PDB file of C-alpha atoms in Angstrom:
ATOM      1  CA  UNK A  61      60.383 124.889  94.105  1.00 52.00           C
ATOM      2  CA  UNK A  62      62.714 125.660  97.032  1.00 72.00           C
ATOM      3  CA  UNK A  63      62.178 129.404  96.484  1.00 75.00           C
ATOM      4  CA  UNK A  64      58.447 129.010  97.227  1.00 73.00           C
ATOM      5  CA  UNK A  65      59.150 126.665 100.139  1.00 74.00           C
ATOM      6  CA  UNK A  66      61.546 129.213 101.621  1.00 76.00           C
ATOM      7  CA  UNK A  67      58.941 131.983 101.343  1.00 79.00           C
ATOM      8  CA  UNK A  68      56.279 129.736 102.893  1.00 83.00           C
ATOM      9  CA  UNK A  69      58.555 128.982 105.858  1.00 82.00           C
ATOM     10  CA  UNK A  70      59.173 132.707 106.354  1.00 81.00           C
ATOM     11  CA  UNK A  71      55.421 133.294 106.561  1.00 84.00           C
ATOM     12  CA  UNK A  72      54.616 130.194 108.631  1.00 92.00           C
ATOM     13  CA  UNK A  73      57.290 130.989 111.233  1.00 92.00           C
ATOM     14  CA  UNK A  74      55.276 134.065 112.271  1.00 95.00           C
ATOM     15  CA  UNK A  75      52.150 131.986 113.017  1.00 96.00           C
ATOM     16  CA  UNK A  76      53.374 130.963 116.514  1.00 97.00           C
ATOM     17  CA  UNK A  77      54.178 134.626 117.264  1.00 98.00           C
ATOM     18  CA  UNK A  78      50.658 135.659 116.264  1.00 97.00           C
ATOM     19  CA  UNK A  79      49.154 132.744 118.209  1.00 97.00           C
ATOM     20  CA  UNK A  80      51.086 133.667 121.363  1.00 98.00           C
ATOM     21  CA  UNK A  81      50.094 137.328 120.979  1.00 98.00           C
ATOM     22  CA  UNK A  82      46.457 136.201 120.791  1.00 97.00           C
ATOM     23  CA  UNK A  83      46.874 134.044 123.913  1.00 97.00           C
ATOM     24  CA  UNK A  84      48.342 136.976 125.835  1.00 97.00           C
ATOM     25  CA  UNK A  85      45.625 139.295 124.531  1.00 96.00           C
ATOM     26  CA  UNK A  86      42.983 136.746 125.531  1.00 95.00           C
ATOM     27  CA  UNK A  87      44.270 136.475 129.101  1.00 94.00           C
ATOM     28  CA  UNK A  88      44.432 140.271 129.313  1.00 94.00           C
ATOM     29  CA  UNK A  89      40.853 140.484 128.091  1.00 94.00           C
ATOM     30  CA  UNK A  90      39.558 138.546 131.087  1.00 94.00           C
ATOM     31  CA  UNK A  91      37.787 140.740 133.601  1.00 93.00           C
ATOM     32  CA  UNK A  92      39.131 140.924 137.156  1.00 89.00           C
ATOM     33  CA  UNK A  93      36.922 138.117 138.476  1.00 91.00           C
ATOM     34  CA  UNK A  94      37.821 135.715 135.645  1.00 93.00           C
ATOM     35  CA  UNK A  95      41.509 136.460 136.009  1.00 90.00           C
ATOM     36  CA  UNK A  96      41.418 136.010 139.774  1.00 90.00           C
ATOM     37  CA  UNK A  97      39.451 132.774 139.394  1.00 92.00           C
ATOM     38  CA  UNK A  98      42.121 131.386 137.079  1.00 92.00           C
ATOM     39  CA  UNK A  99      44.857 132.373 139.543  1.00 92.00           C
ATOM     40  CA  UNK A 100      42.877 130.754 142.363  1.00 93.00           C
ATOM     41  CA  UNK A 101      42.600 127.471 140.436  1.00 94.00           C
ATOM     42  CA  UNK A 102      46.306 127.512 139.552  1.00 93.00           C
ATOM     43  CA  UNK A 103      47.291 128.164 143.175  1.00 93.00           C
ATOM     44  CA  UNK A 104      45.001 125.370 144.365  1.00 93.00           C
ATOM     45  CA  UNK A 105      46.576 122.914 141.893  1.00 94.00           C
ATOM     46  CA  UNK A 106      50.138 123.920 142.854  1.00 93.00           C
ATOM     47  CA  UNK A 107      49.376 123.601 146.566  1.00 93.00           C
ATOM     48  CA  UNK A 108      47.625 120.247 146.096  1.00 92.00           C
ATOM     49  CA  UNK A 109      50.666 118.882 144.242  1.00 94.00           C
ATOM     50  CA  UNK A 110      53.028 120.266 146.895  1.00 92.00           C
ATOM     51  CA  UNK A 111      50.867 118.746 149.638  1.00 90.00           C
ATOM     52  CA  UNK A 112      50.937 115.319 147.981  1.00 92.00           C
ATOM     53  CA  UNK A 113      54.728 115.614 147.590  1.00 93.00           C
ATOM     54  CA  UNK A 114      55.065 116.425 151.298  1.00 90.00           C
ATOM     55  CA  UNK A 115      56.403 119.935 150.671  1.00 92.00           C
ATOM     56  CA  UNK A 116      53.572 121.786 152.428  1.00 89.00           C
ATOM     57  CA  UNK A 117      50.747 120.900 154.788  1.00 89.00           C
ATOM     58  CA  UNK A 118      47.694 121.974 152.793  1.00 84.00           C
ATOM     59  CA  UNK A 119      44.321 121.447 154.475  1.00 86.00           C
ATOM     60  CA  UNK A 120      40.929 123.103 154.972  1.00 85.00           C
ATOM     61  CA  UNK A 121      42.247 125.162 157.923  1.00 89.00           C
ATOM     62  CA  UNK A 122      44.942 126.971 155.908  1.00 90.00           C
ATOM     63  CA  UNK A 123      43.624 126.586 152.370  1.00 88.00           C
ATOM     64  CA  UNK A 124      42.315 130.122 151.752  1.00 92.00           C
ATOM     65  CA  UNK A 125      45.324 131.893 153.251  1.00 94.00           C
ATOM     66  CA  UNK A 126      47.803 129.721 151.360  1.00 93.00           C
ATOM     67  CA  UNK A 127      45.963 130.218 148.074  1.00 92.00           C
ATOM     68  CA  UNK A 128      45.778 133.973 148.660  1.00 92.00           C
ATOM     69  CA  UNK A 129      49.520 134.131 149.403  1.00 93.00           C
ATOM     70  CA  UNK A 130      50.393 132.127 146.298  1.00 93.00           C
ATOM     71  CA  UNK A 131      48.186 133.914 143.760  1.00 92.00           C
ATOM     72  CA  UNK A 132      50.428 136.968 143.225  1.00 92.00           C
ATOM     73  CA  UNK A 133      53.638 134.982 142.631  1.00 94.00           C
ATOM     74  CA  UNK A 134      51.759 132.666 140.249  1.00 93.00           C
ATOM     75  CA  UNK A 135      50.370 135.631 138.287  1.00 92.00           C
ATOM     76  CA  UNK A 136      53.770 137.277 137.985  1.00 94.00           C
ATOM     77  CA  UNK A 137      55.479 134.010 137.030  1.00 94.00           C
ATOM     78  CA  UNK A 138      52.799 133.491 134.381  1.00 93.00           C
ATOM     79  CA  UNK A 139      53.469 136.983 133.010  1.00 94.00           C
ATOM     80  CA  UNK A 140      57.194 136.302 132.848  1.00 97.00           C
ATOM     81  CA  UNK A 141      56.715 132.912 131.226  1.00 97.00           C
ATOM     82  CA  UNK A 142      54.281 134.038 128.538  1.00 97.00           C
ATOM     83  CA  UNK A 143      56.529 136.958 127.598  1.00 98.00           C
ATOM     84  CA  UNK A 144      59.658 134.788 127.638  1.00 98.00           C
ATOM     85  CA  UNK A 145      57.958 132.471 125.143  1.00 98.00           C
ATOM     86  CA  UNK A 146      56.661 135.407 123.078  1.00 98.00           C
ATOM     87  CA  UNK A 147      60.075 137.094 122.864  1.00 98.00           C
ATOM     88  CA  UNK A 148      61.807 133.826 121.903  1.00 98.00           C
ATOM     89  CA  UNK A 149      59.224 133.196 119.186  1.00 98.00           C
ATOM     90  CA  UNK A 150      59.827 136.700 117.811  1.00 97.00           C
ATOM     91  CA  UNK A 151      63.608 136.117 117.934  1.00 96.00           C
ATOM     92  CA  UNK A 152      63.334 132.802 116.068  1.00 94.00           C
ATOM     93  CA  UNK A 153      60.978 134.354 113.500  1.00 94.00           C
ATOM     94  CA  UNK A 154      63.402 137.221 112.884  1.00 94.00           C
ATOM     95  CA  UNK A 155      66.304 134.812 112.446  1.00 91.00           C
ATOM     96  CA  UNK A 156      64.256 132.595 110.134  1.00 88.00           C
ATOM     97  CA  UNK A 157      63.191 135.656 108.176  1.00 86.00           C
ATOM     98  CA  UNK A 158      66.854 136.286 107.424  1.00 83.00           C
ATOM     99  CA  UNK A 159      67.782 138.984 109.933  1.00 83.00           C
ATOM    100  CA  UNK A 160      71.391 138.155 110.744  1.00 80.00           C
ATOM    101  CA  UNK A 161      72.577 141.252 112.588  1.00 80.00           C
ATOM    102  CA  UNK A 162      73.933 141.279 116.108  1.00 82.00           C
ATOM    103  CA  UNK A 163      70.999 143.407 117.181  1.00 91.00           C
ATOM    104  CA  UNK A 164      68.384 140.704 116.489  1.00 94.00           C
ATOM    105  CA  UNK A 165      67.975 139.897 120.172  1.00 95.00           C
ATOM    106  CA  UNK A 166      67.466 143.606 120.939  1.00 95.00           C
ATOM    107  CA  UNK A 167      64.951 143.985 118.117  1.00 96.00           C
ATOM    108  CA  UNK A 168      63.028 140.980 119.484  1.00 97.00           C
ATOM    109  CA  UNK A 169      63.146 142.519 122.960  1.00 98.00           C
ATOM    110  CA  UNK A 170      61.895 145.869 121.631  1.00 98.00           C
ATOM    111  CA  UNK A 171      59.038 144.175 119.812  1.00 97.00           C
ATOM    112  CA  UNK A 172      58.019 142.258 122.949  1.00 98.00           C
ATOM    113  CA  UNK A 173      58.434 145.334 125.156  1.00 98.00           C
ATOM    114  CA  UNK A 174      56.142 147.401 122.929  1.00 98.00           C
ATOM    115  CA  UNK A 175      53.599 144.570 122.932  1.00 98.00           C
ATOM    116  CA  UNK A 176      53.779 144.439 126.757  1.00 97.00           C
ATOM    117  CA  UNK A 177      53.101 148.191 126.898  1.00 97.00           C
ATOM    118  CA  UNK A 178      50.100 147.903 124.593  1.00 97.00           C
ATOM    119  CA  UNK A 179      48.869 144.916 126.605  1.00 96.00           C
ATOM    120  CA  UNK A 180      48.851 146.996 129.797  1.00 96.00           C
ATOM    121  CA  UNK A 181      47.025 149.805 127.985  1.00 96.00           C
ATOM    122  CA  UNK A 182      44.471 147.206 126.826  1.00 96.00           C
ATOM    123  CA  UNK A 183      43.916 146.168 130.450  1.00 95.00           C
ATOM    124  CA  UNK A 184      42.954 149.747 131.360  1.00 95.00           C
ATOM    125  CA  UNK A 185      39.719 149.173 129.451  1.00 95.00           C
ATOM    126  CA  UNK A 186      38.853 145.830 131.090  1.00 94.00           C
ATOM    127  CA  UNK A 187      36.538 145.761 134.117  1.00 93.00           C
ATOM    128  CA  UNK A 188      38.386 144.926 137.315  1.00 92.00           C
ATOM    129  CA  UNK A 189      41.816 145.152 135.656  1.00 92.00           C
ATOM    130  CA  UNK A 190      44.479 147.835 135.608  1.00 92.00           C
ATOM    131  CA  UNK A 191      47.479 148.615 133.477  1.00 92.00           C
ATOM    132  CA  UNK A 192      50.685 148.874 135.468  1.00 93.00           C
ATOM    133  CA  UNK A 193      54.181 149.775 134.399  1.00 95.00           C
ATOM    134  CA  UNK A 194      55.485 147.336 137.011  1.00 95.00           C
ATOM    135  CA  UNK A 195      53.792 144.569 134.996  1.00 96.00           C
ATOM    136  CA  UNK A 196      55.627 145.810 131.885  1.00 97.00           C
ATOM    137  CA  UNK A 197      58.870 145.483 133.861  1.00 97.00           C
ATOM    138  CA  UNK A 198      57.931 141.951 134.958  1.00 97.00           C
ATOM    139  CA  UNK A 199      57.038 141.054 131.354  1.00 97.00           C
ATOM    140  CA  UNK A 200      60.355 142.553 130.233  1.00 98.00           C
ATOM    141  CA  UNK A 201      62.248 140.471 132.779  1.00 98.00           C
ATOM    142  CA  UNK A 202      60.633 137.387 131.262  1.00 98.00           C
ATOM    143  CA  UNK A 203      61.687 138.588 127.798  1.00 98.00           C
ATOM    144  CA  UNK A 204      65.266 139.062 128.939  1.00 98.00           C
ATOM    145  CA  UNK A 205      65.433 135.607 130.525  1.00 98.00           C
ATOM    146  CA  UNK A 206      63.914 133.904 127.482  1.00 98.00           C
ATOM    147  CA  UNK A 207      66.034 135.831 124.980  1.00 97.00           C
ATOM    148  CA  UNK A 208      69.219 135.237 126.931  1.00 96.00           C
ATOM    149  CA  UNK A 209      68.561 131.487 126.915  1.00 96.00           C
ATOM    150  CA  UNK A 210      67.687 131.553 123.182  1.00 95.00           C
ATOM    151  CA  UNK A 211      70.792 133.609 122.386  1.00 92.00           C
ATOM    152  CA  UNK A 212      73.037 131.175 124.281  1.00 93.00           C
ATOM    153  CA  UNK A 213      71.456 128.186 122.507  1.00 93.00           C
ATOM    154  CA  UNK A 214      71.747 129.898 119.120  1.00 88.00           C
ATOM    155  CA  UNK A 215      75.391 130.747 119.764  1.00 88.00           C
ATOM    156  CA  UNK A 216      76.169 127.162 120.837  1.00 91.00           C
ATOM    157  CA  UNK A 217      74.414 125.762 117.748  1.00 88.00           C
ATOM    158  CA  UNK A 218      76.351 128.074 115.433  1.00 82.00           C
ATOM    159  CA  UNK A 219      79.637 126.997 117.023  1.00 87.00           C
ATOM    160  CA  UNK A 220      78.754 123.343 116.479  1.00 83.00           C
ATOM    161  CA  UNK A 221      77.256 124.141 113.056  1.00 76.00           C
ATOM    162  CA  UNK A 222      73.942 122.460 113.927  1.00 60.00           C
TER     163      UNK A 222
END
């Protein structure tokens, strides 16, 4: 019975990886207007929260300029975050699948890097979007941050035998 359970876990652990890949692919499939509209809404929410917390003075006079200035950092942070999550999910899936070599973190990074490259190629075919190598580098930075954190946590857990 445990043999079948073990195999089921090895298959199920890849479901979050596939789900996250679909989420990324879905965001990349948005045309330029849809993508910009989402960034606009996110910037508006962040600025509204910061205004209520007294961090910024957000009003009708400066609304458009503040939103415009915040959209690019929000987009790039979103790229980094989604790829950090994706790379960590790949890393966990590889470990769960039984890959126990020291290169696991690099294999997870390579997998995520290749996916980031294909994602930018995908965007070349979407109206109002473009594929940029700088976005691959931003995605890769997110992968590195996420994988470094996951590697540290994994190492600490192995030391404590959790």
